[in-house]
Amino acid sequence: MLFRSVQNKGNGTWTFYLARKVTNRAGEMIGLVLVGLECKYFIDYYRQIAVPGISYSLFSRDGVNLARWPEGDMNIGKNFADSVPFALLRDHKGASVVQAKDVGMGTFAPGLRVLAPLDLDDYPLVVNARLGEDVVLGEWLANARHKVTADTVW
């Protein structure tokens, strides 16, 4: 079970909680394990693996943003259930890659985005990678421009 992110009133950090019941061999509940995870941990992780032009997001299955890079914690707690990544998951029931101009997740520069949401089977979480058009087609566009320029000159 996943609990919504809450902001610590003492230090301002965002934290979400995962809980799992513990059962004995007979299947009877004997306890509960509760783990608090700071959203900043995931933001820092995404920062470390960051590739220019790619953003990473972590959501609860109901669409609530838990962590995002490069935007940091400005969208933590906002619900994106009506955004394109969640529509993909609802429609295709698995990981999908799609091009979208308006992904419903904030304001972006013009251009297409390639989205790759993934529902994590063993956890109530969704991870999404969003690539800008320049990342996906950058090298191809540079080569095409160079070829067009060379063909025009000759």
mmCIF file with all atom_site columns, C-alpha atoms in Angstrom:
data_model
loop_
_atom_site.group_PDB
_atom_site.id
_atom_site.type_symbol
_atom_site.label_atom_id
_atom_site.label_alt_id
_atom_site.label_comp_id
_atom_site.label_asym_id
_atom_site.label_entity_id
_atom_site.label_seq_id
_atom_site.pdbx_PDB_ins_code
_atom_site.Cartn_x
_atom_site.Cartn_y
_atom_site.Cartn_z
_atom_site.occupancy
_atom_site.B_iso_or_equiv
_atom_site.pdbx_formal_charge
_atom_site.auth_seq_id
_atom_site.auth_comp_id
_atom_site.auth_asym_id
_atom_site.auth_atom_id
_atom_site.pdbx_PDB_model_num
ATOM 1   C CA . MET A 1 1   ? 0.000  0.000   0.000   1.00 0.00 ? 1   MET A CA 1
ATOM 2   C CA . LEU A 1 2   ? 1.280  3.467   -0.873  1.00 0.00 ? 2   LEU A CA 1
ATOM 3   C CA . PHE A 1 3   ? 0.401  6.589   1.071   1.00 0.00 ? 3   PHE A CA 1
ATOM 4   C CA . ARG A 1 4   ? 0.415  10.079  -0.441  1.00 0.00 ? 4   ARG A CA 1
ATOM 5   C CA . SER A 1 5   ? 3.393  12.358  -0.096  1.00 0.00 ? 5   SER A CA 1
ATOM 6   C CA . VAL A 1 6   ? 3.393  14.659  2.879   1.00 0.00 ? 6   VAL A CA 1
ATOM 7   C CA . GLN A 1 7   ? 5.629  17.623  3.507   1.00 0.00 ? 7   GLN A CA 1
ATOM 8   C CA . ASN A 1 8   ? 7.582  17.547  6.772   1.00 0.00 ? 8   ASN A CA 1
ATOM 9   C CA . LYS A 1 9   ? 6.609  20.635  8.751   1.00 0.00 ? 9   LYS A CA 1
ATOM 10  C CA . GLY A 1 10  ? 10.013 20.728  10.436  1.00 0.00 ? 10  GLY A CA 1
ATOM 11  C CA . ASN A 1 11  ? 12.396 20.630  7.468   1.00 0.00 ? 11  ASN A CA 1
ATOM 12  C CA . GLY A 1 12  ? 10.082 20.939  4.439   1.00 0.00 ? 12  GLY A CA 1
ATOM 13  C CA . THR A 1 13  ? 11.107 17.645  2.792   1.00 0.00 ? 13  THR A CA 1
ATOM 14  C CA . TRP A 1 14  ? 8.499  15.591  0.961   1.00 0.00 ? 14  TRP A CA 1
ATOM 15  C CA . THR A 1 15  ? 8.076  11.954  2.057   1.00 0.00 ? 15  THR A CA 1
ATOM 16  C CA . PHE A 1 16  ? 5.814  9.128   0.938   1.00 0.00 ? 16  PHE A CA 1
ATOM 17  C CA . TYR A 1 17  ? 5.186  5.877   2.760   1.00 0.00 ? 17  TYR A CA 1
ATOM 18  C CA . LEU A 1 18  ? 4.953  2.258   1.674   1.00 0.00 ? 18  LEU A CA 1
ATOM 19  C CA . ALA A 1 19  ? 3.254  -0.286  3.943   1.00 0.00 ? 19  ALA A CA 1
ATOM 20  C CA . ARG A 1 20  ? 3.038  -4.046  3.710   1.00 0.00 ? 20  ARG A CA 1
ATOM 21  C CA . LYS A 1 21  ? 1.319  -6.432  6.067   1.00 0.00 ? 21  LYS A CA 1
ATOM 22  C CA . VAL A 1 22  ? 3.276  -9.293  7.571   1.00 0.00 ? 22  VAL A CA 1
ATOM 23  C CA . THR A 1 23  ? 1.540  -12.639 7.930   1.00 0.00 ? 23  THR A CA 1
ATOM 24  C CA . ASN A 1 24  ? 2.428  -15.872 9.662   1.00 0.00 ? 24  ASN A CA 1
ATOM 25  C CA . ARG A 1 25  ? 2.450  -19.280 7.964   1.00 0.00 ? 25  ARG A CA 1
ATOM 26  C CA . ALA A 1 26  ? -1.279 -19.604 8.533   1.00 0.00 ? 26  ALA A CA 1
ATOM 27  C CA . GLY A 1 27  ? -1.853 -16.379 6.621   1.00 0.00 ? 27  GLY A CA 1
ATOM 28  C CA . GLU A 1 28  ? -2.875 -14.399 9.699   1.00 0.00 ? 28  GLU A CA 1
ATOM 29  C CA . MET A 1 29  ? -1.701 -10.840 9.977   1.00 0.00 ? 29  MET A CA 1
ATOM 30  C CA . ILE A 1 30  ? 0.945  -10.453 12.681  1.00 0.00 ? 30  ILE A CA 1
ATOM 31  C CA . GLY A 1 31  ? 2.182  -6.978  11.929  1.00 0.00 ? 31  GLY A CA 1
ATOM 32  C CA . LEU A 1 32  ? 2.803  -4.163  9.527   1.00 0.00 ? 32  LEU A CA 1
ATOM 33  C CA . VAL A 1 33  ? 6.003  -2.830  7.987   1.00 0.00 ? 33  VAL A CA 1
ATOM 34  C CA . LEU A 1 34  ? 5.974  0.887   7.229   1.00 0.00 ? 34  LEU A CA 1
ATOM 35  C CA . VAL A 1 35  ? 8.797  2.613   5.355   1.00 0.00 ? 35  VAL A CA 1
ATOM 36  C CA . GLY A 1 36  ? 9.079  6.343   4.779   1.00 0.00 ? 36  GLY A CA 1
ATOM 37  C CA . LEU A 1 37  ? 10.953 7.364   1.631   1.00 0.00 ? 37  LEU A CA 1
ATOM 38  C CA . GLU A 1 38  ? 12.032 10.945  1.017   1.00 0.00 ? 38  GLU A CA 1
ATOM 39  C CA . CYS A 1 39  ? 11.060 12.082  -2.474  1.00 0.00 ? 39  CYS A CA 1
ATOM 40  C CA . LYS A 1 40  ? 14.426 13.861  -2.636  1.00 0.00 ? 40  LYS A CA 1
ATOM 41  C CA . TYR A 1 41  ? 16.152 10.456  -2.749  1.00 0.00 ? 41  TYR A CA 1
ATOM 42  C CA . PHE A 1 42  ? 14.543 9.725   -6.134  1.00 0.00 ? 42  PHE A CA 1
ATOM 43  C CA . ILE A 1 43  ? 15.081 13.276  -7.413  1.00 0.00 ? 43  ILE A CA 1
ATOM 44  C CA . ASP A 1 44  ? 18.776 12.974  -6.542  1.00 0.00 ? 44  ASP A CA 1
ATOM 45  C CA . TYR A 1 45  ? 18.959 9.540   -8.181  1.00 0.00 ? 45  TYR A CA 1
ATOM 46  C CA . TYR A 1 46  ? 17.375 10.846  -11.386 1.00 0.00 ? 46  TYR A CA 1
ATOM 47  C CA . ARG A 1 47  ? 19.792 13.792  -11.315 1.00 0.00 ? 47  ARG A CA 1
ATOM 48  C CA . GLN A 1 48  ? 22.740 11.373  -11.151 1.00 0.00 ? 48  GLN A CA 1
ATOM 49  C CA . ILE A 1 49  ? 21.595 9.351   -14.159 1.00 0.00 ? 49  ILE A CA 1
ATOM 50  C CA . ALA A 1 50  ? 20.348 12.391  -16.074 1.00 0.00 ? 50  ALA A CA 1
ATOM 51  C CA . VAL A 1 51  ? 20.896 12.673  -19.798 1.00 0.00 ? 51  VAL A CA 1
ATOM 52  C CA . PRO A 1 52  ? 20.280 16.122  -21.319 1.00 0.00 ? 52  PRO A CA 1
ATOM 53  C CA . GLY A 1 53  ? 16.825 16.306  -22.879 1.00 0.00 ? 53  GLY A CA 1
ATOM 54  C CA . ILE A 1 54  ? 15.376 13.416  -20.873 1.00 0.00 ? 54  ILE A CA 1
ATOM 55  C CA . SER A 1 55  ? 13.199 13.816  -17.803 1.00 0.00 ? 55  SER A CA 1
ATOM 56  C CA . TYR A 1 56  ? 12.236 11.120  -15.315 1.00 0.00 ? 56  TYR A CA 1
ATOM 57  C CA . SER A 1 57  ? 9.139  10.896  -13.134 1.00 0.00 ? 57  SER A CA 1
ATOM 58  C CA . LEU A 1 58  ? 7.902  8.623   -10.380 1.00 0.00 ? 58  LEU A CA 1
ATOM 59  C CA . PHE A 1 59  ? 4.155  8.417   -9.728  1.00 0.00 ? 59  PHE A CA 1
ATOM 60  C CA . SER A 1 60  ? 1.750  6.474   -7.589  1.00 0.00 ? 60  SER A CA 1
ATOM 61  C CA . ARG A 1 61  ? -0.561 4.277   -9.670  1.00 0.00 ? 61  ARG A CA 1
ATOM 62  C CA . ASP A 1 62  ? -3.376 6.780   -9.186  1.00 0.00 ? 62  ASP A CA 1
ATOM 63  C CA . GLY A 1 63  ? -1.294 9.473   -10.920 1.00 0.00 ? 63  GLY A CA 1
ATOM 64  C CA . VAL A 1 64  ? 0.130  11.472  -8.016  1.00 0.00 ? 64  VAL A CA 1
ATOM 65  C CA . ASN A 1 65  ? 3.648  12.755  -8.700  1.00 0.00 ? 65  ASN A CA 1
ATOM 66  C CA . LEU A 1 66  ? 6.211  11.554  -6.139  1.00 0.00 ? 66  LEU A CA 1
ATOM 67  C CA . ALA A 1 67  ? 9.461  12.693  -7.773  1.00 0.00 ? 67  ALA A CA 1
ATOM 68  C CA . ARG A 1 68  ? 10.584 14.294  -11.017 1.00 0.00 ? 68  ARG A CA 1
ATOM 69  C CA . TRP A 1 69  ? 13.813 15.416  -12.621 1.00 0.00 ? 69  TRP A CA 1
ATOM 70  C CA . PRO A 1 70  ? 14.701 18.036  -13.809 1.00 0.00 ? 70  PRO A CA 1
ATOM 71  C CA . GLU A 1 71  ? 11.725 19.901  -12.333 1.00 0.00 ? 71  GLU A CA 1
ATOM 72  C CA . GLY A 1 72  ? 12.512 18.722  -8.783  1.00 0.00 ? 72  GLY A CA 1
ATOM 73  C CA . ASP A 1 73  ? 9.793  18.895  -6.158  1.00 0.00 ? 73  ASP A CA 1
ATOM 74  C CA . MET A 1 74  ? 7.573  21.630  -7.643  1.00 0.00 ? 74  MET A CA 1
ATOM 75  C CA . ASN A 1 75  ? 5.021  19.046  -8.878  1.00 0.00 ? 75  ASN A CA 1
ATOM 76  C CA . ILE A 1 76  ? 5.113  16.654  -5.916  1.00 0.00 ? 76  ILE A CA 1
ATOM 77  C CA . GLY A 1 77  ? 1.598  15.871  -4.775  1.00 0.00 ? 77  GLY A CA 1
ATOM 78  C CA . LYS A 1 78  ? -0.060 16.993  -8.033  1.00 0.00 ? 78  LYS A CA 1
ATOM 79  C CA . ASN A 1 79  ? -2.273 14.471  -9.780  1.00 0.00 ? 79  ASN A CA 1
ATOM 80  C CA . PHE A 1 80  ? -1.469 13.617  -13.401 1.00 0.00 ? 80  PHE A CA 1
ATOM 81  C CA . ALA A 1 81  ? -3.951 10.740  -13.800 1.00 0.00 ? 81  ALA A CA 1
ATOM 82  C CA . ASP A 1 82  ? -5.445 12.420  -16.891 1.00 0.00 ? 82  ASP A CA 1
ATOM 83  C CA . SER A 1 83  ? -2.062 12.876  -18.591 1.00 0.00 ? 83  SER A CA 1
ATOM 84  C CA . VAL A 1 84  ? -0.877 10.979  -21.669 1.00 0.00 ? 84  VAL A CA 1
ATOM 85  C CA . PRO A 1 85  ? 1.396  8.503   -19.799 1.00 0.00 ? 85  PRO A CA 1
ATOM 86  C CA . PHE A 1 86  ? -1.515 7.263   -17.684 1.00 0.00 ? 86  PHE A CA 1
ATOM 87  C CA . ALA A 1 87  ? -3.820 7.069   -20.700 1.00 0.00 ? 87  ALA A CA 1
ATOM 88  C CA . LEU A 1 88  ? -1.169 4.862   -22.326 1.00 0.00 ? 88  LEU A CA 1
ATOM 89  C CA . LEU A 1 89  ? -1.072 2.579   -19.328 1.00 0.00 ? 89  LEU A CA 1
ATOM 90  C CA . ARG A 1 90  ? -4.879 2.362   -19.156 1.00 0.00 ? 90  ARG A CA 1
ATOM 91  C CA . ASP A 1 91  ? -5.223 1.661   -22.873 1.00 0.00 ? 91  ASP A CA 1
ATOM 92  C CA . HIS A 1 92  ? -2.291 -0.689  -23.397 1.00 0.00 ? 92  HIS A CA 1
ATOM 93  C CA . LYS A 1 93  ? -1.851 -2.252  -19.966 1.00 0.00 ? 93  LYS A CA 1
ATOM 94  C CA . GLY A 1 94  ? 1.927  -2.119  -20.152 1.00 0.00 ? 94  GLY A CA 1
ATOM 95  C CA . ALA A 1 95  ? 4.928  -0.104  -21.223 1.00 0.00 ? 95  ALA A CA 1
ATOM 96  C CA . SER A 1 96  ? 4.381  1.984   -24.343 1.00 0.00 ? 96  SER A CA 1
ATOM 97  C CA . VAL A 1 97  ? 6.299  4.525   -26.317 1.00 0.00 ? 97  VAL A CA 1
ATOM 98  C CA . VAL A 1 98  ? 4.375  7.284   -28.029 1.00 0.00 ? 98  VAL A CA 1
ATOM 99  C CA . GLN A 1 99  ? 4.928  10.656  -29.596 1.00 0.00 ? 99  GLN A CA 1
ATOM 100 C CA . ALA A 1 100 ? 2.840  13.419  -28.093 1.00 0.00 ? 100 ALA A CA 1
ATOM 101 C CA . LYS A 1 101 ? 2.786  17.187  -28.465 1.00 0.00 ? 101 LYS A CA 1
ATOM 102 C CA . ASP A 1 102 ? 0.855  18.006  -25.281 1.00 0.00 ? 102 ASP A CA 1
ATOM 103 C CA . VAL A 1 103 ? 1.400  15.320  -22.668 1.00 0.00 ? 103 VAL A CA 1
ATOM 104 C CA . GLY A 1 104 ? -0.714 17.024  -20.001 1.00 0.00 ? 104 GLY A CA 1
ATOM 105 C CA . MET A 1 105 ? 2.119  17.251  -17.490 1.00 0.00 ? 105 MET A CA 1
ATOM 106 C CA . GLY A 1 106 ? 3.004  20.932  -17.429 1.00 0.00 ? 106 GLY A CA 1
ATOM 107 C CA . THR A 1 107 ? 4.284  23.560  -19.810 1.00 0.00 ? 107 THR A CA 1
ATOM 108 C CA . PHE A 1 108 ? 6.970  22.518  -22.268 1.00 0.00 ? 108 PHE A CA 1
ATOM 109 C CA . ALA A 1 109 ? 8.813  24.024  -25.170 1.00 0.00 ? 109 ALA A CA 1
ATOM 110 C CA . PRO A 1 110 ? 7.217  23.301  -28.551 1.00 0.00 ? 110 PRO A CA 1
ATOM 111 C CA . GLY A 1 111 ? 7.912  19.954  -30.161 1.00 0.00 ? 111 GLY A CA 1
ATOM 112 C CA . LEU A 1 112 ? 7.088  16.309  -29.820 1.00 0.00 ? 112 LEU A CA 1
ATOM 113 C CA . ARG A 1 113 ? 7.918  14.161  -26.799 1.00 0.00 ? 113 ARG A CA 1
ATOM 114 C CA . VAL A 1 114 ? 8.549  10.453  -26.677 1.00 0.00 ? 114 VAL A CA 1
ATOM 115 C CA . LEU A 1 115 ? 7.009  8.931   -23.540 1.00 0.00 ? 115 LEU A CA 1
ATOM 116 C CA . ALA A 1 116 ? 7.811  5.568   -21.991 1.00 0.00 ? 116 ALA A CA 1
ATOM 117 C CA . PRO A 1 117 ? 5.656  4.904   -18.896 1.00 0.00 ? 117 PRO A CA 1
ATOM 118 C CA . LEU A 1 118 ? 6.148  1.649   -17.022 1.00 0.00 ? 118 LEU A CA 1
ATOM 119 C CA . ASP A 1 119 ? 3.860  0.261   -14.323 1.00 0.00 ? 119 ASP A CA 1
ATOM 120 C CA . LEU A 1 120 ? 6.018  -1.528  -11.726 1.00 0.00 ? 120 LEU A CA 1
ATOM 121 C CA . ASP A 1 121 ? 4.342  -4.868  -11.126 1.00 0.00 ? 121 ASP A CA 1
ATOM 122 C CA . ASP A 1 122 ? 5.522  -5.484  -7.563  1.00 0.00 ? 122 ASP A CA 1
ATOM 123 C CA . TYR A 1 123 ? 5.029  -1.926  -6.301  1.00 0.00 ? 123 TYR A CA 1
ATOM 124 C CA . PRO A 1 124 ? 2.139  0.570   -6.597  1.00 0.00 ? 124 PRO A CA 1
ATOM 125 C CA . LEU A 1 125 ? 4.376  2.865   -8.676  1.00 0.00 ? 125 LEU A CA 1
ATOM 126 C CA . VAL A 1 126 ? 4.742  4.101   -12.242 1.00 0.00 ? 126 VAL A CA 1
ATOM 127 C CA . VAL A 1 127 ? 8.031  5.324   -13.745 1.00 0.00 ? 127 VAL A CA 1
ATOM 128 C CA . ASN A 1 128 ? 8.002  7.524   -16.835 1.00 0.00 ? 128 ASN A CA 1
ATOM 129 C CA . ALA A 1 129 ? 10.851 8.688   -19.064 1.00 0.00 ? 129 ALA A CA 1
ATOM 130 C CA . ARG A 1 130 ? 10.158 11.628  -21.374 1.00 0.00 ? 130 ARG A CA 1
ATOM 131 C CA . LEU A 1 131 ? 12.515 12.400  -24.243 1.00 0.00 ? 131 LEU A CA 1
ATOM 132 C CA . GLY A 1 132 ? 12.490 15.587  -26.262 1.00 0.00 ? 132 GLY A CA 1
ATOM 133 C CA . GLU A 1 133 ? 12.351 15.463  -30.030 1.00 0.00 ? 133 GLU A CA 1
ATOM 134 C CA . ASP A 1 134 ? 15.868 16.884  -30.201 1.00 0.00 ? 134 ASP A CA 1
ATOM 135 C CA . VAL A 1 135 ? 17.214 13.935  -28.180 1.00 0.00 ? 135 VAL A CA 1
ATOM 136 C CA . VAL A 1 136 ? 15.492 11.322  -30.312 1.00 0.00 ? 136 VAL A CA 1
ATOM 137 C CA . LEU A 1 137 ? 16.128 12.903  -33.705 1.00 0.00 ? 137 LEU A CA 1
ATOM 138 C CA . GLY A 1 138 ? 19.072 15.217  -32.954 1.00 0.00 ? 138 GLY A CA 1
ATOM 139 C CA . GLU A 1 139 ? 21.815 13.306  -34.754 1.00 0.00 ? 139 GLU A CA 1
ATOM 140 C CA . TRP A 1 140 ? 19.553 12.379  -37.653 1.00 0.00 ? 140 TRP A CA 1
ATOM 141 C CA . LEU A 1 141 ? 18.433 16.017  -38.104 1.00 0.00 ? 141 LEU A CA 1
ATOM 142 C CA . ALA A 1 142 ? 22.040 17.259  -38.026 1.00 0.00 ? 142 ALA A CA 1
ATOM 143 C CA . ASN A 1 143 ? 23.040 14.700  -40.676 1.00 0.00 ? 143 ASN A CA 1
ATOM 144 C CA . ALA A 1 144 ? 19.985 15.513  -42.805 1.00 0.00 ? 144 ALA A CA 1
ATOM 145 C CA . ARG A 1 145 ? 20.743 19.265  -42.677 1.00 0.00 ? 145 ARG A CA 1
ATOM 146 C CA . HIS A 1 146 ? 24.352 18.604  -43.577 1.00 0.00 ? 146 HIS A CA 1
ATOM 147 C CA . LYS A 1 147 ? 23.297 16.403  -46.522 1.00 0.00 ? 147 LYS A CA 1
ATOM 148 C CA . VAL A 1 148 ? 20.771 18.977  -47.769 1.00 0.00 ? 148 VAL A CA 1
ATOM 149 C CA . THR A 1 149 ? 23.383 21.722  -47.525 1.00 0.00 ? 149 THR A CA 1
ATOM 150 C CA . ALA A 1 150 ? 25.960 19.581  -49.367 1.00 0.00 ? 150 ALA A CA 1
ATOM 151 C CA . ASP A 1 151 ? 23.427 18.625  -52.076 1.00 0.00 ? 151 ASP A CA 1
ATOM 152 C CA . THR A 1 152 ? 22.427 22.267  -52.527 1.00 0.00 ? 152 THR A CA 1
ATOM 153 C CA . VAL A 1 153 ? 26.037 23.387  -52.961 1.00 0.00 ? 153 VAL A CA 1
ATOM 154 C CA . TRP A 1 154 ? 26.729 20.755  -55.616 1.00 0.00 ? 154 TRP A CA 1
#
